[in-house]
XYZ file of C-alpha atoms in Angstrom:
301
model
C 34.451 174.241 89.444
C 35.855 170.867 90.710
C 35.464 171.940 94.360
C 31.940 173.241 93.792
C 30.923 169.951 92.112
C 32.418 167.980 94.908
C 30.577 169.910 97.311
C 27.195 169.422 95.518
C 27.724 165.697 95.477
C 28.734 165.715 99.200
C 25.541 167.727 100.211
C 23.194 164.956 99.088
C 20.798 163.995 101.836
C 21.637 160.774 103.610
C 18.397 159.056 102.350
C 19.322 160.012 98.749
C 22.817 158.588 98.968
C 21.496 155.295 100.505
C 19.231 155.130 97.473
C 21.945 155.537 95.273
C 24.217 153.242 96.957
C 21.489 150.357 97.055
C 21.499 150.480 93.185
C 25.137 149.691 93.009
C 27.003 146.539 92.947
C 28.966 145.240 95.867
C 32.208 145.960 93.984
C 31.269 149.414 93.032
C 30.189 150.245 96.593
C 33.347 149.082 98.167
C 35.953 150.433 95.566
C 34.473 153.539 94.727
C 31.657 155.101 96.585
C 32.987 154.727 100.271
C 36.034 156.684 99.219
C 34.298 159.687 97.910
C 33.956 161.797 101.092
C 32.807 161.544 104.703
C 29.215 161.825 104.065
C 29.350 159.196 101.394
C 31.251 156.826 103.728
C 28.715 157.479 106.596
C 26.058 156.375 104.168
C 27.924 153.431 102.964
C 27.820 152.174 106.613
C 23.976 152.167 106.728
C 22.942 148.638 107.960
C 20.332 147.991 105.188
C 23.065 147.889 102.647
C 24.800 145.211 104.289
C 22.043 142.574 104.871
C 23.752 140.358 102.369
C 27.647 140.046 102.002
C 28.392 137.934 98.855
C 31.876 137.568 97.713
C 31.319 134.351 95.601
C 31.185 135.970 92.391
C 34.662 137.316 92.714
C 35.976 133.850 93.547
C 33.986 132.166 90.852
C 35.269 134.339 87.806
C 39.033 133.912 87.823
C 41.076 130.661 88.202
C 41.880 129.640 91.737
C 44.989 131.520 93.008
C 47.713 130.285 95.482
C 47.442 133.897 96.743
C 44.117 132.959 98.224
C 45.739 130.202 100.391
C 48.004 132.491 102.287
C 47.823 134.177 105.768
C 47.920 137.605 104.384
C 44.832 137.184 102.069
C 42.929 135.557 104.824
C 43.602 138.511 107.054
C 42.080 140.808 104.458
C 38.913 138.666 104.289
C 38.689 138.466 107.852
C 38.773 142.284 107.929
C 36.246 142.819 105.443
C 33.831 140.466 107.092
C 34.133 142.057 110.653
C 33.649 145.389 109.016
C 30.380 144.246 107.464
C 29.016 142.603 110.529
C 29.739 145.873 112.516
C 27.988 148.010 110.059
C 25.006 145.479 109.367
C 24.323 145.095 113.089
C 21.599 142.502 113.212
C 20.371 143.032 109.695
C 22.952 140.648 108.137
C 21.036 137.480 106.881
C 23.434 136.160 104.327
C 27.256 135.577 104.192
C 28.915 134.176 101.366
C 32.842 134.245 101.716
C 35.826 132.110 101.246
C 39.283 132.012 103.125
C 38.102 133.611 106.310
C 39.145 132.224 109.672
C 37.667 131.521 113.149
C 38.573 135.004 114.039
C 35.888 136.753 111.919
C 33.446 133.885 111.926
C 33.340 133.902 115.720
C 32.678 137.756 115.622
C 30.010 137.293 113.156
C 28.190 134.481 115.292
C 28.124 136.798 118.287
C 26.458 139.645 116.369
C 24.309 137.979 113.540
C 21.469 136.371 115.314
C 19.213 136.586 112.241
C 21.815 134.941 110.058
C 19.885 132.745 107.472
C 22.574 131.601 104.849
C 26.187 130.803 105.583
C 28.634 129.800 102.888
C 32.297 129.554 103.933
C 34.047 127.360 101.389
C 37.802 126.668 101.253
C 38.579 127.958 104.722
C 41.380 126.099 106.129
C 41.411 127.855 109.562
C 37.796 127.632 110.334
C 37.164 125.081 113.070
C 34.620 123.690 115.248
C 35.171 126.503 117.665
C 33.514 129.072 115.623
C 30.907 126.716 114.130
C 29.755 125.831 117.588
C 29.326 129.621 118.276
C 27.235 129.795 115.201
C 25.114 126.934 116.001
C 24.161 128.344 119.425
C 23.695 132.066 118.366
C 22.124 131.763 114.748
C 19.108 129.513 115.120
C 17.610 130.945 111.979
C 20.191 129.264 109.670
C 18.412 127.555 106.781
C 21.502 126.992 104.422
C 24.978 125.989 105.178
C 27.883 125.480 103.000
C 31.210 124.245 104.669
C 32.766 122.624 101.528
C 36.597 122.071 101.698
C 36.748 123.273 105.304
C 38.724 120.362 106.598
C 39.028 121.412 110.349
C 35.289 121.199 110.711
C 34.234 117.797 112.144
C 31.056 115.922 112.339
C 30.729 117.376 115.920
C 29.820 120.758 114.314
C 27.295 119.133 112.165
C 25.600 117.666 115.069
C 25.485 121.076 116.822
C 24.191 122.755 113.687
C 21.498 120.295 113.135
C 20.217 120.271 116.858
C 20.314 124.262 117.151
C 19.146 125.203 113.609
C 15.819 123.536 113.176
C 15.329 125.561 109.828
C 18.053 124.089 108.086
C 17.044 122.993 104.579
C 20.389 123.012 102.735
C 23.719 121.460 103.633
C 26.853 121.465 101.423
C 29.780 119.453 102.699
C 31.845 118.764 99.521
C 35.393 117.528 99.681
C 38.036 118.120 97.190
C 38.734 115.500 94.518
C 41.095 113.242 96.465
C 40.866 110.456 93.771
C 42.643 112.835 91.343
C 44.022 115.743 93.242
C 46.007 117.057 90.137
C 43.438 119.955 89.662
C 44.301 121.439 93.063
C 48.024 120.717 93.192
C 50.245 123.750 92.934
C 47.481 125.974 94.258
C 46.208 124.206 97.531
C 49.135 123.498 99.900
C 49.858 119.951 99.933
C 49.562 119.461 103.654
C 46.123 120.722 103.521
C 45.210 118.748 100.314
C 46.368 115.615 102.054
C 44.157 116.180 105.120
C 40.964 115.178 103.495
C 38.452 114.033 106.211
C 38.445 110.211 106.486
C 35.323 109.837 108.647
C 32.574 109.909 105.983
C 30.191 107.573 107.807
C 30.639 109.696 111.073
C 29.416 112.630 109.219
C 26.591 110.673 107.509
C 25.516 109.782 111.120
C 25.615 113.360 112.179
C 23.511 114.443 109.474
C 21.035 111.658 109.577
C 20.652 112.066 113.352
C 20.320 115.705 113.720
C 18.953 117.180 110.320
C 15.573 115.600 109.774
C 14.389 118.502 107.666
C 17.078 118.570 104.933
C 15.794 119.071 101.405
C 19.073 119.521 99.678
C 22.396 117.663 100.573
C 25.802 117.876 98.608
C 28.628 115.571 99.879
C 30.908 115.397 96.766
C 33.841 113.100 97.295
C 32.886 111.959 100.745
C 34.170 108.656 101.754
C 30.938 107.391 103.220
C 29.998 103.788 102.853
C 26.629 102.376 101.744
C 25.726 102.113 105.398
C 26.316 105.931 105.914
C 24.114 106.587 102.767
C 21.389 104.367 104.109
C 21.387 106.226 107.390
C 21.070 109.598 105.635
C 18.231 108.371 103.665
C 16.378 106.988 106.611
C 17.163 110.079 108.854
C 16.247 112.768 106.181
C 13.086 111.800 104.595
C 12.306 115.053 102.910
C 15.426 115.119 100.681
C 14.837 116.222 97.129
C 18.257 116.775 95.747
C 21.190 114.465 96.618
C 24.689 115.020 95.141
C 26.872 112.149 95.526
C 29.290 112.841 92.678
C 32.724 111.332 93.522
C 31.525 109.214 96.380
C 33.779 106.360 95.289
C 32.659 103.834 97.870
C 29.250 103.781 96.503
C 27.748 101.796 93.608
C 24.495 102.439 91.738
C 22.849 99.534 93.499
C 23.938 101.109 96.936
C 22.372 104.465 95.748
C 19.174 102.786 94.362
C 18.539 100.721 97.646
C 19.151 103.646 99.831
C 17.151 106.333 97.764
C 14.214 103.888 97.475
C 12.886 105.275 100.637
C 12.960 109.039 99.658
C 9.432 109.838 98.395
C 10.246 113.245 97.510
C 13.641 112.822 95.873
C 13.805 114.751 92.390
C 17.439 114.433 91.495
C 20.424 112.381 92.621
C 23.913 112.874 91.122
C 25.673 109.698 91.150
C 29.563 109.147 91.396
C 29.886 108.947 87.731
C 33.780 108.412 87.507
C 35.532 106.709 84.750
C 38.478 104.457 85.814
C 40.443 102.538 83.137
C 39.796 98.846 83.393
C 43.498 98.234 83.423
C 43.831 99.841 86.771
C 42.109 97.106 88.695
C 43.245 94.137 86.547
C 39.641 93.208 85.747
C 40.711 90.196 83.496
C 40.901 88.158 86.908
C 37.107 88.086 87.060
C 36.913 86.619 83.485
C 33.400 87.958 83.039
C 32.469 91.348 81.516
C 28.890 91.106 82.976
C 30.357 90.927 86.423
C 32.533 93.857 85.498
C 29.723 95.967 84.216
C 27.678 95.296 87.172
C 30.130 96.398 89.551
C 31.008 99.526 87.610
C 27.641 100.895 87.364
C 28.790 104.174 88.557
C 32.182 103.888 86.737
C 33.844 103.376 90.099
C 35.087 100.014 91.385
C 34.587 99.578 94.945
C 37.368 97.563 96.536
C-alpha cells in the first residue's frame, strides 16, 4: 500500500506539482517536498518558484546566535544562495539573506540581471569586490540593504548609485557602537570594533550618486551635520529618513538640513538618553543651555 501511494504522488504531472509547491512556504519546500522523490525535486527546481529568496523571517524569529557568525554557517548560506541562483536563472528578482560571502554574492551578480531587491545584512565577508559586480550587472536594483556589512565602503555606494538609477531605498545601518553590550558575546569582538568611521564619506557618496532615493536608513552612522546637509541637498525626494543613533547630530542640525526636503513624511531622530553625570554638565551652570544641546538626548562633543 505504501509503495502504491508513493507511486501515485510521484506520478503527478509537473504542472500539478509546481502548482502545489507554489502554495507552500519556503521552509516547507526546502525541508520536505524537495526530498520526496526525483520528480518532486525536479519540480522544486522550477525557476518560477525561486523568483524570491527571503530568509529574513528565519533570522528575525530566534535570538541572534554566535553560530551565525561562523565560517561553517556562512558556507551553508552560500550553498543555498548559489543553488537558488542556478535554479532561478534570470527570474530571481529579490534576495534577502544574511551571513553570506563574496563567493555566493558574486555568483548571483553574474546571473541575476533582473534583481530588484537585495538585502544582505550582517555579512562580515561581503566586500566591495562583489558589490561592484552587482552594480555593473544588476541595473534594475531599486532596494539595497547593506546594514552591518563593515567591509563595504563608500566606494560601493558610489558604484551602486551611478549604475542603478532606479534605486529608491537604501539601508546602511551600523551596530550600536555607543552601547555595544547587546552584541557582545554574539558578534566577534574584532568585527564589533571595526565599525566604519567615515560617516561623511558615505554621506557624500549617497548625496552625489543617489538623487532618486525616497527611503534612507543610516542608524548609528558617524556622519556630521555637514554630511547630513549634503544628503538632504543631493536627495531631494526623500520621504523617510532614519537617523536613530547618529550621535553627532542634534535636533537643530536635523531641522536645518531637513528643511529643504519638500516630500519628507517621517524622520527618526537619534533619541538617546545619556545621564547628565556622564558629561559633567554642572560646568555649564545653566540648564537651558543643557536642554538646548540635548534636544536629541545626545551630547555632541
